[in-house]
PDB file of C-alpha atoms in Angstrom:
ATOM      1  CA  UNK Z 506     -25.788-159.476 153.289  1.00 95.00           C
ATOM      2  CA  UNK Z 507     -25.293-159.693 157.094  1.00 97.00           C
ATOM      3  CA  UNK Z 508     -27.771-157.828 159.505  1.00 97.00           C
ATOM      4  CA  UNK Z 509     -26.369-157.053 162.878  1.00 98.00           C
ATOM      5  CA  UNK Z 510     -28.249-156.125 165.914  1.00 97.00           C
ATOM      6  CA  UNK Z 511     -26.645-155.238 169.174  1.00 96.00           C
ATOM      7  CA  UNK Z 512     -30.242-154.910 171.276  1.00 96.00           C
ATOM      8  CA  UNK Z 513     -29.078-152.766 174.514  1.00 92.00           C
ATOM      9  CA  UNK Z 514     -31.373-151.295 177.117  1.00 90.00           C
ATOM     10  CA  UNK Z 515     -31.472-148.189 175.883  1.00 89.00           C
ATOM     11  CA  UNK Z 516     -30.651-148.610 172.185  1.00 91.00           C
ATOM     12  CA  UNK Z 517     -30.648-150.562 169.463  1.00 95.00           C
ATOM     13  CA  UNK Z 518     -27.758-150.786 167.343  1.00 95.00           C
ATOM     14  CA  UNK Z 519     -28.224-151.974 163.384  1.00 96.00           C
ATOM     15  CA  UNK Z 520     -25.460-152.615 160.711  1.00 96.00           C
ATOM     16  CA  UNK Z 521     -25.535-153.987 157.610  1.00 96.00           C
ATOM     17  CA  UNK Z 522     -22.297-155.885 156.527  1.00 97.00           C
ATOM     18  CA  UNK Z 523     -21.409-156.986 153.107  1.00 95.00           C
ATOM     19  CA  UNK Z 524     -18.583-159.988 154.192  1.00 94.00           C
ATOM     20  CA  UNK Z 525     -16.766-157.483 156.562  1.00 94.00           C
ATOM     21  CA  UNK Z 526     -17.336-154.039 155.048  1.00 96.00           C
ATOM     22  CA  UNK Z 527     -19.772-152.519 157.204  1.00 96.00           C
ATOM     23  CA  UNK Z 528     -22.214-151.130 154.755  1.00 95.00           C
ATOM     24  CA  UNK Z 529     -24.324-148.654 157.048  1.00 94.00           C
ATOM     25  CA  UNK Z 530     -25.376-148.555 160.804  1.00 94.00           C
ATOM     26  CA  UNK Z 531     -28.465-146.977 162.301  1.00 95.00           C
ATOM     27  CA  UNK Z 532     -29.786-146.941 166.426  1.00 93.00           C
ATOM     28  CA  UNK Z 533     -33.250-146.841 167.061  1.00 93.00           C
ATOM     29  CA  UNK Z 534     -34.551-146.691 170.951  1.00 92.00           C
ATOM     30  CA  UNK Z 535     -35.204-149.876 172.599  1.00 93.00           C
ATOM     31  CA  UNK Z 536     -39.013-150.036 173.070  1.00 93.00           C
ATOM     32  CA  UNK Z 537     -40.195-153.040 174.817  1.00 93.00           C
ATOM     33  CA  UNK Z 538     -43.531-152.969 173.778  1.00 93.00           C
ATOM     34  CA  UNK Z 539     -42.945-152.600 170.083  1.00 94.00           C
ATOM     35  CA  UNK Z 540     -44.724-155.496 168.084  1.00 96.00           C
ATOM     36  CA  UNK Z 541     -42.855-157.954 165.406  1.00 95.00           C
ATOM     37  CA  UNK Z 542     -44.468-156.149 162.572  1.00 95.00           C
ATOM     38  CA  UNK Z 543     -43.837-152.580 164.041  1.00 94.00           C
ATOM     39  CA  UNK Z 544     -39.693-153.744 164.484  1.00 94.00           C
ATOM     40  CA  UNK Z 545     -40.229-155.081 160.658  1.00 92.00           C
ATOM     41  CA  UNK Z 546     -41.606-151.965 159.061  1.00 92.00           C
ATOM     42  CA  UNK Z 547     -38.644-149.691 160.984  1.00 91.00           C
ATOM     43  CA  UNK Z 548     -36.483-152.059 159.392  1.00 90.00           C
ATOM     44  CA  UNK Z 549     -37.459-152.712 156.345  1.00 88.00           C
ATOM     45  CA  UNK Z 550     -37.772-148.404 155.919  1.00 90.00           C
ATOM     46  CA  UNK Z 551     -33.764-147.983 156.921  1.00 91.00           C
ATOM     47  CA  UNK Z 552     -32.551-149.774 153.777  1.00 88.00           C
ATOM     48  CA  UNK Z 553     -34.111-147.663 150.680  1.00 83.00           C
ATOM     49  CA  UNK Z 554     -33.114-144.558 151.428  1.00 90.00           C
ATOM     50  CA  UNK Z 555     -29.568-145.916 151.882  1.00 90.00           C
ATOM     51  CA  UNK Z 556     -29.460-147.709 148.393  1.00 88.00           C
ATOM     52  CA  UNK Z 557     -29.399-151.190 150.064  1.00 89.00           C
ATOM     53  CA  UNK Z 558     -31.705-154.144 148.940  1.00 89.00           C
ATOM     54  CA  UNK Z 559     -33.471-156.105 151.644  1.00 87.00           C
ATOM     55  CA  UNK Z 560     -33.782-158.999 149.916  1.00 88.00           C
ATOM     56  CA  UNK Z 561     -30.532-159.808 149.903  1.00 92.00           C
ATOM     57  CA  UNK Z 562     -30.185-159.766 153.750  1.00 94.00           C
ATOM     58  CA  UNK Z 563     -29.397-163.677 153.962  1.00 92.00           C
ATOM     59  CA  UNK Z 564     -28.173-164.164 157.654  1.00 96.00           C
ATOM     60  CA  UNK Z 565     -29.341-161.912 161.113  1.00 97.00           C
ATOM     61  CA  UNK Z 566     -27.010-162.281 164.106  1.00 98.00           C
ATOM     62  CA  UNK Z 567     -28.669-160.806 167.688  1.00 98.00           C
ATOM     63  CA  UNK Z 568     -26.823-159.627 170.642  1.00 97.00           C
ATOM     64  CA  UNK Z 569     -29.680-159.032 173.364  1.00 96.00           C
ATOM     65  CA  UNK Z 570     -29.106-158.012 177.242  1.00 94.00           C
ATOM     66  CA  UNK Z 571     -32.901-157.244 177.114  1.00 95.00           C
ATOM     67  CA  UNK Z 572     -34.761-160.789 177.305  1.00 94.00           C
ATOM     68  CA  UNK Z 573     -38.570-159.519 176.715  1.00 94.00           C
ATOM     69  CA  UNK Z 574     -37.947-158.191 173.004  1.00 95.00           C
ATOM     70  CA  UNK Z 575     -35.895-161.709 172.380  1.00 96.00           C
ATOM     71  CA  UNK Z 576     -39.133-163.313 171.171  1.00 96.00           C
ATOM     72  CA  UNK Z 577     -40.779-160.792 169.197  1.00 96.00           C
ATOM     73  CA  UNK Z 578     -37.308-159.667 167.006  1.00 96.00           C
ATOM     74  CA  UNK Z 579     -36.912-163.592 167.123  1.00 97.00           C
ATOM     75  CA  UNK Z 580     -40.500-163.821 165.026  1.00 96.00           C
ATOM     76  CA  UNK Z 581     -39.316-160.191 163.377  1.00 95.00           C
ATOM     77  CA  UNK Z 582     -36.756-161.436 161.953  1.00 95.00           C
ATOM     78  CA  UNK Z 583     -38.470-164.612 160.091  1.00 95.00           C
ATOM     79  CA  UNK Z 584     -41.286-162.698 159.253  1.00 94.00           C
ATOM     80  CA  UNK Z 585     -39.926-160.006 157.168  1.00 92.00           C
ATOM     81  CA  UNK Z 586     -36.506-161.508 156.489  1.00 92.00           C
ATOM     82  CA  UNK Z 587     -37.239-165.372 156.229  1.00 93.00           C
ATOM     83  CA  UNK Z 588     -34.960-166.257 158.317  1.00 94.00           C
ATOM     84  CA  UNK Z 589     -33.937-167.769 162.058  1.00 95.00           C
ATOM     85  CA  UNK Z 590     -32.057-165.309 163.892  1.00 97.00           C
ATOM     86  CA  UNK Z 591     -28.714-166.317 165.460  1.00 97.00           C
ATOM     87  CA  UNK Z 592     -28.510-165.423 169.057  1.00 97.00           C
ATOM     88  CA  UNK Z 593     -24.875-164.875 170.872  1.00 97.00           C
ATOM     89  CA  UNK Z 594     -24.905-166.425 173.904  1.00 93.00           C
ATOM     90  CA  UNK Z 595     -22.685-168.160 176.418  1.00 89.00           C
ATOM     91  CA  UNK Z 596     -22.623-171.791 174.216  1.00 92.00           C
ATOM     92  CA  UNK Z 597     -22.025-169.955 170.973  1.00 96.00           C
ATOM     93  CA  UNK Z 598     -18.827-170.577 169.437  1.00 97.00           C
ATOM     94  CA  UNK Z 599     -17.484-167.288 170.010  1.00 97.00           C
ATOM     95  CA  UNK Z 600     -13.178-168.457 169.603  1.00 96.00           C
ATOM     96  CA  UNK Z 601     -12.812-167.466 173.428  1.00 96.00           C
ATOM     97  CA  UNK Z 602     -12.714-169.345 176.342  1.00 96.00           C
ATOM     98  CA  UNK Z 603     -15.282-168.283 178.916  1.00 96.00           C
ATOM     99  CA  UNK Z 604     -13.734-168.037 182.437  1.00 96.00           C
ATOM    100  CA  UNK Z 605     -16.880-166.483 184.307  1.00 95.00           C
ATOM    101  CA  UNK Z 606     -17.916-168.383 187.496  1.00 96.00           C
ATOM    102  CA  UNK Z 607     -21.133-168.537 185.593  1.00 96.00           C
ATOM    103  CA  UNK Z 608     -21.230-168.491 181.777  1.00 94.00           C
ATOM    104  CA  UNK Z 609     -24.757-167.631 181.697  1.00 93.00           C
ATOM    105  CA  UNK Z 610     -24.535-164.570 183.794  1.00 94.00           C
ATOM    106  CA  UNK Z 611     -22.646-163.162 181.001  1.00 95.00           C
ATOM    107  CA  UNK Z 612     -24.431-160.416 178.850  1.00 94.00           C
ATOM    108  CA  UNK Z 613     -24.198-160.776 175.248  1.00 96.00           C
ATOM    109  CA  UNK Z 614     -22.667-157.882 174.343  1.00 95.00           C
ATOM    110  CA  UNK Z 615     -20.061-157.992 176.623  1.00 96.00           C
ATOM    111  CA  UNK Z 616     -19.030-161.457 174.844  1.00 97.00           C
ATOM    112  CA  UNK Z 617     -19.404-159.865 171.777  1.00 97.00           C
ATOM    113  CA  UNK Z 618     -17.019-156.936 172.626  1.00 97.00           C
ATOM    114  CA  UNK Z 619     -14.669-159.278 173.939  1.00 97.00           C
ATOM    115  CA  UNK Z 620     -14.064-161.286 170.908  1.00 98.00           C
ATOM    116  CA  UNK Z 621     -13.891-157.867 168.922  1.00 98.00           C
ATOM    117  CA  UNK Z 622     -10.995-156.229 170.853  1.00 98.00           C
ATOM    118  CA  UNK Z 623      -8.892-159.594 171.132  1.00 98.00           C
ATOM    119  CA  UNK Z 624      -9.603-160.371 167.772  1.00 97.00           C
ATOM    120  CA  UNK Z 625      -8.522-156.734 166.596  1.00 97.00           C
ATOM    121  CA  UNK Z 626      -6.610-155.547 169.065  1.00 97.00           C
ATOM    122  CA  UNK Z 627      -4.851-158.350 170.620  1.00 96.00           C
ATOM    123  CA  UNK Z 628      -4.792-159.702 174.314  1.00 94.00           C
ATOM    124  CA  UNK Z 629      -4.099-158.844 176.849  1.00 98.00           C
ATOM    125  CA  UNK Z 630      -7.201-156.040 176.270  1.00 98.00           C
ATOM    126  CA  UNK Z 631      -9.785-154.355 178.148  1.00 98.00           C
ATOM    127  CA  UNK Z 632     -12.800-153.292 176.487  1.00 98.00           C
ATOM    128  CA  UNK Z 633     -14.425-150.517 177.881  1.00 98.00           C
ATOM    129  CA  UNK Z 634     -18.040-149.566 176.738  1.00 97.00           C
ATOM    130  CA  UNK Z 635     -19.687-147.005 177.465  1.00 95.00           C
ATOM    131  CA  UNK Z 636     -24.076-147.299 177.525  1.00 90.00           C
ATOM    132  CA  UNK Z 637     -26.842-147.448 179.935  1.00 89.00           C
ATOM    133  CA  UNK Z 638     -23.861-149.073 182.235  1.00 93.00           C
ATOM    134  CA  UNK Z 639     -20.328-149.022 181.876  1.00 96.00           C
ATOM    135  CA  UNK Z 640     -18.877-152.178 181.429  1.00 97.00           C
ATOM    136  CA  UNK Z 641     -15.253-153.700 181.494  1.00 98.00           C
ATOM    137  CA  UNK Z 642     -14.650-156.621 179.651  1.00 98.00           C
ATOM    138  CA  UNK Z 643     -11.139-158.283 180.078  1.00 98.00           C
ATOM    139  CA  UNK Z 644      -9.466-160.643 177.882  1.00 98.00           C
ATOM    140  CA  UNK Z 645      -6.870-162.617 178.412  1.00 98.00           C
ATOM    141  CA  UNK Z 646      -3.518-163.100 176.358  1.00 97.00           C
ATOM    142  CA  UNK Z 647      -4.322-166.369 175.656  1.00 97.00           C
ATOM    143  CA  UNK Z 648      -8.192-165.266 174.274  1.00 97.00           C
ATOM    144  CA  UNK Z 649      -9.518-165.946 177.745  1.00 97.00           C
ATOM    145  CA  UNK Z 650     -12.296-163.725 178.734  1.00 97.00           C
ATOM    146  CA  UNK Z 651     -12.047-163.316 181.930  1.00 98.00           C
ATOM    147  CA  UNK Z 652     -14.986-160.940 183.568  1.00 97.00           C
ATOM    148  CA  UNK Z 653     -14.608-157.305 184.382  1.00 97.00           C
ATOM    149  CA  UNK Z 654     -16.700-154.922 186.038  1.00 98.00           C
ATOM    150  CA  UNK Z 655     -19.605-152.952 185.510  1.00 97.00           C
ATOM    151  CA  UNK Z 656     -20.463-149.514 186.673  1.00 96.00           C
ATOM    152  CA  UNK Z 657     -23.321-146.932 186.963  1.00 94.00           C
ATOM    153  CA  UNK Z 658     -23.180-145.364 183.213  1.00 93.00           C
ATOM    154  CA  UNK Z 659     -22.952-141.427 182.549  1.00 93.00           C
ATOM    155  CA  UNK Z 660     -26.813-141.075 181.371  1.00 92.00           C
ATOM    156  CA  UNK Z 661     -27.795-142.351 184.974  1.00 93.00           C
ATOM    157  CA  UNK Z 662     -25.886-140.849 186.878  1.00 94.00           C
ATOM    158  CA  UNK Z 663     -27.431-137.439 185.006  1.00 94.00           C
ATOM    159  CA  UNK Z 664     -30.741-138.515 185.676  1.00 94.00           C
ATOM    160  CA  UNK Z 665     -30.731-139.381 189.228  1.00 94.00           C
ATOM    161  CA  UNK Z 666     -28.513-135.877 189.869  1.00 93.00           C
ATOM    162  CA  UNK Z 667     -31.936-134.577 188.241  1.00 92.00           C
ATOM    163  CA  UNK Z 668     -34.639-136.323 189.662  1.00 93.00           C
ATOM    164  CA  UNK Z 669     -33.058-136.858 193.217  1.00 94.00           C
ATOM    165  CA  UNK Z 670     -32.532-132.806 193.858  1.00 94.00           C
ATOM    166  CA  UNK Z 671     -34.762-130.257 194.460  1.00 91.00           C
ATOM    167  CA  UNK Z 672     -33.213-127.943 192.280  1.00 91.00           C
ATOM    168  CA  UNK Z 673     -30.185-129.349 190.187  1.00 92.00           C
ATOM    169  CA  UNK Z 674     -31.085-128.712 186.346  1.00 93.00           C
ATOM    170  CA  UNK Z 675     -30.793-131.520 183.340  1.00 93.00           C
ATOM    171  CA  UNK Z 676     -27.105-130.977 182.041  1.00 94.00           C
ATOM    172  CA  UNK Z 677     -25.846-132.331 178.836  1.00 92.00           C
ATOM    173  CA  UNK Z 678     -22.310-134.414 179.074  1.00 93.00           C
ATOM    174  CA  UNK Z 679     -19.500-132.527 178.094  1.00 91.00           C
ATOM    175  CA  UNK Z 680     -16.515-131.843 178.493  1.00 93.00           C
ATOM    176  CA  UNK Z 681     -16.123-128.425 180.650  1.00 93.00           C
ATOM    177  CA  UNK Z 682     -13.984-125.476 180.135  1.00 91.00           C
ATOM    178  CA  UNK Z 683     -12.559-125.999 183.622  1.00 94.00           C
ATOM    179  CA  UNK Z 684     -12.675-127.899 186.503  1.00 96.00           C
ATOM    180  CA  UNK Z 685     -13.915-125.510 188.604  1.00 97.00           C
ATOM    181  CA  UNK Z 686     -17.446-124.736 188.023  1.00 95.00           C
ATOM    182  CA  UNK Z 687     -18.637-121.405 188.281  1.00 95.00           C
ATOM    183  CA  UNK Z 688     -22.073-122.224 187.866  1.00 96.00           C
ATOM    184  CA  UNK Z 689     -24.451-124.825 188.524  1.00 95.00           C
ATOM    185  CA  UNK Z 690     -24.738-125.996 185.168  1.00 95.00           C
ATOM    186  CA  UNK Z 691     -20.601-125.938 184.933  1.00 95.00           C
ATOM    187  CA  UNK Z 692     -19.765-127.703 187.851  1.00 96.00           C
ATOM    188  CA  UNK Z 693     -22.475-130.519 187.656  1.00 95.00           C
ATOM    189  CA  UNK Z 694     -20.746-131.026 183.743  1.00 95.00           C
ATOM    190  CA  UNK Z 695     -17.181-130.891 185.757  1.00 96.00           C
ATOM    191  CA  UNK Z 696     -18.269-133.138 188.332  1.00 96.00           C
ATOM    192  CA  UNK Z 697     -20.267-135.749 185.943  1.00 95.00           C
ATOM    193  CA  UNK Z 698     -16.900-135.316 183.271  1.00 95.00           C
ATOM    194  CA  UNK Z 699     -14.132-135.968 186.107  1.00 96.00           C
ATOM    195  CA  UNK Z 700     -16.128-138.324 188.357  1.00 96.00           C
ATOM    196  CA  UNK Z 701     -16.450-140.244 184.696  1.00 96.00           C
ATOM    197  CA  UNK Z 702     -13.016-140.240 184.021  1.00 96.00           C
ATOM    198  CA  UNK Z 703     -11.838-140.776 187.511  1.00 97.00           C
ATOM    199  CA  UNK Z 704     -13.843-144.054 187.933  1.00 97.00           C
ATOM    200  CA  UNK Z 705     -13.070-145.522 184.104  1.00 97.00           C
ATOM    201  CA  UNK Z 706      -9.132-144.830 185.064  1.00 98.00           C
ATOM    202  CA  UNK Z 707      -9.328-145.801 188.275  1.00 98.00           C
ATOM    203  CA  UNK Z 708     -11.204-149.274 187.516  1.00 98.00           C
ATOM    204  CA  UNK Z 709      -8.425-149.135 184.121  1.00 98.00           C
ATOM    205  CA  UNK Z 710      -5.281-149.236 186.349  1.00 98.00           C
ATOM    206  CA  UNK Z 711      -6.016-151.947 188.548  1.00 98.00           C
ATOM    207  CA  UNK Z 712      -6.467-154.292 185.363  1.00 98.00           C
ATOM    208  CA  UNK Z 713      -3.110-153.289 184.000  1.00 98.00           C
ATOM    209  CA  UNK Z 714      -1.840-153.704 187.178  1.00 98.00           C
ATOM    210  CA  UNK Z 715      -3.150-157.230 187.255  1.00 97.00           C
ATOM    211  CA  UNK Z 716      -2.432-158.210 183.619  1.00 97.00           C
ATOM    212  CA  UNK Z 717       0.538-156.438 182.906  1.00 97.00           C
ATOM    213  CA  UNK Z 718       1.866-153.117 180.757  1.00 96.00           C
ATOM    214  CA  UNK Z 719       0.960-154.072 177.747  1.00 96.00           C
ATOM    215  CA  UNK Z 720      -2.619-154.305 178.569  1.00 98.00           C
ATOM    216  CA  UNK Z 721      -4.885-152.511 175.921  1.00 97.00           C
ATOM    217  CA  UNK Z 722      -7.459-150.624 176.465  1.00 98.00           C
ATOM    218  CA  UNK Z 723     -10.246-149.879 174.350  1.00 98.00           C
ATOM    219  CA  UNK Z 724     -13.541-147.510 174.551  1.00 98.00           C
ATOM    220  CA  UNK Z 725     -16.380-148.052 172.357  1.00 96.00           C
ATOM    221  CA  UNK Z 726     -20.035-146.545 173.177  1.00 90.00           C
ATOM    222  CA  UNK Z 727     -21.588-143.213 172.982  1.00 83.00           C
ATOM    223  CA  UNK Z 728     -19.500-140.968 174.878  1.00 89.00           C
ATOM    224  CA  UNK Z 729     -16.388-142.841 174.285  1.00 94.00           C
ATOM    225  CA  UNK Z 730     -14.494-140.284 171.889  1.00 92.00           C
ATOM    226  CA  UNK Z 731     -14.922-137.573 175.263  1.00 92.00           C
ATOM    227  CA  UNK Z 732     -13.716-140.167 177.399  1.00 93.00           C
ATOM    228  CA  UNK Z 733     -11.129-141.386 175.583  1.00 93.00           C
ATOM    229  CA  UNK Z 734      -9.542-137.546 175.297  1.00 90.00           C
ATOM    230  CA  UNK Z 735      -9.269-137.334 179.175  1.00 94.00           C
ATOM    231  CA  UNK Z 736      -8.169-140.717 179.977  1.00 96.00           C
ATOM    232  CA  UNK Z 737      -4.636-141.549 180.923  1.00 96.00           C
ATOM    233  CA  UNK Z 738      -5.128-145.293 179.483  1.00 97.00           C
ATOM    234  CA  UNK Z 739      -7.523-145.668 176.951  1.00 97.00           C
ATOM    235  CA  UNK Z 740      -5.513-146.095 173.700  1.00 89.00           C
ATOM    236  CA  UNK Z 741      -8.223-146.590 171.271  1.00 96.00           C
ATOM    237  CA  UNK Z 742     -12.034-145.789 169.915  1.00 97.00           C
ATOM    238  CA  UNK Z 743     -13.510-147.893 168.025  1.00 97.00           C
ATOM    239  CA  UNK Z 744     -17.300-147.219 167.713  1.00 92.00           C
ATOM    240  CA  UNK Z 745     -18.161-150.234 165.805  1.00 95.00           C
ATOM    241  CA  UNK Z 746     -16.519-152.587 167.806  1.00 97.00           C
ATOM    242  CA  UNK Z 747     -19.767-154.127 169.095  1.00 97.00           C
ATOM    243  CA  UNK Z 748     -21.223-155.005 165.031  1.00 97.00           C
ATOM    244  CA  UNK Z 749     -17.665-155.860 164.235  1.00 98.00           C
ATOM    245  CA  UNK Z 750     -17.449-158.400 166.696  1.00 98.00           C
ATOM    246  CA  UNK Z 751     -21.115-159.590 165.754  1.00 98.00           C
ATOM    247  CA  UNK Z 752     -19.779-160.129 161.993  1.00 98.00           C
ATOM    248  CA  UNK Z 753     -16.755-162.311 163.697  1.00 98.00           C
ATOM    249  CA  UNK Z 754     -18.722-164.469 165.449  1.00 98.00           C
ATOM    250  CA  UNK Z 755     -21.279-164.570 162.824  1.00 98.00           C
ATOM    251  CA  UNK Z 756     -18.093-165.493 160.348  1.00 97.00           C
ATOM    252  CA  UNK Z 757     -16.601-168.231 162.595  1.00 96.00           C
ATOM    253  CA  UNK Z 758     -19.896-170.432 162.698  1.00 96.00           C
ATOM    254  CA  UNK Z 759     -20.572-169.417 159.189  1.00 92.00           C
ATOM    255  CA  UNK Z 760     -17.764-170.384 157.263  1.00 84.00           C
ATOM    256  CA  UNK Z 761     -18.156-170.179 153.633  1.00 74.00           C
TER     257      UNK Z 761
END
């Protein structure tokens, strides 16, 4: 049994793959100061009340963007499992060619989504993926990835319109009856929903522009099923892209 772990700034994501049937998925917050045994024990207590045996967890693959945990899941990870993690990074084998200016610049995950959507989805593709930040990840026809962009995600652009005013309320992110707000509450929804959408298709049609119409486009993420209903160009949701492409890359240097 695989163990995948996509370690984000806000969240942790978990799934458990049996070859490539993902068995079960979990997200835990990502707490810095959490200890190797305290990241053990939450693991280890996911699996029983699922039905799934820890001991046969055989190989852990690691996406991190957040270097200070790196370490401690690092000694997590052959503590409780008994075994060395594998850690995506730029000089993985990951089946695409890396075109950034500089490789190492690259977050994890957004190599990891890459291979995902070309893998599934074919290139040219655009992976859009929506967490603490929004990222773009573009990938070539030819399984080049090729950059993006990366913008302020939805969560922070609630919390600064909350702790920047004097006397705007915490909204939730939804999508609103209208555009026009007739309340506070409504048109801070309408203006977070819109702006959203605005930016993702706005940043969406200069890619196609650039790689041509039969560019894909892709959301994964936590709002990406209320995204994806406004948006003029996202064609897909796929909200275990990120583990998905984990198990890939995991697969490729792991052939049995």
């Amino acid at each position: 049994m695989l163990l995948a772990l996509d370690a984000g700034n806000s969240n942790i994501t978990i799934g458990a793959f049996e070859g490539r049937k993902l068995l079960c998925q979990w997200r835990l917050r990502t707490v810095r100061e959490q200890t190797a045994d305290e990241w053990g024990i939450l693991l280890r207590n996911l699996f029983s009340p699922v039905g799934l045996d820890i001991a046969k967890v055989d190989g852990i693959i690691i996406s991190s963007v957040v270097p200070p945990i790196d370490s401690t899941l690092a000694a997590m990870t052959r503590r409780y499992f008994h075994t060395d993690a594998m850690f995506v990074g730029p000089r993985t084998d990951i089946g695409l060619a890396i075109r950034y200016d500089n490789p190492n610049e690259v977050g994890a995950d957004r190599l990891v989504n890459g291979v995902a959507g070309f893998y599934k989805y074919g290139g040219p593709c655009v992976v859009v993926d929506l967490g603490t930040t929004i990222n773009f990840d573009v990938i070539s026809k030819d399984g080049e990835y090729l950059g993006g962009a990366i913008a302020v995600g939805i969560g922070i652009s609630i919390d600064v319109l909350f702790s920047k005013t004097a006397r705007l309320p915490l909204v939730d992110f939804r999508p609103p009856k209208d555009v026009v707000g007739t309340n506070t509450v409504a048109s801070m929804q309408s203006g977070l929903y819109f702006g959203a959408i605005g930016m993702i298709d706005g940043i969406l049609e200069r890619i196609i522009q650039q790689l041509g119409p039969d560019t894909k486009a892709i959301a994964t993420g936590g709002q990406a099923h209320m995204i994806a209903g406004g948006s003029r160009f996202i064609s897909t949701v796929d909200e275990h892209l990120t583990l998905e492409g984990l198990q890939m890359i995991w697969e490729r240097n792991h052939p049995q």
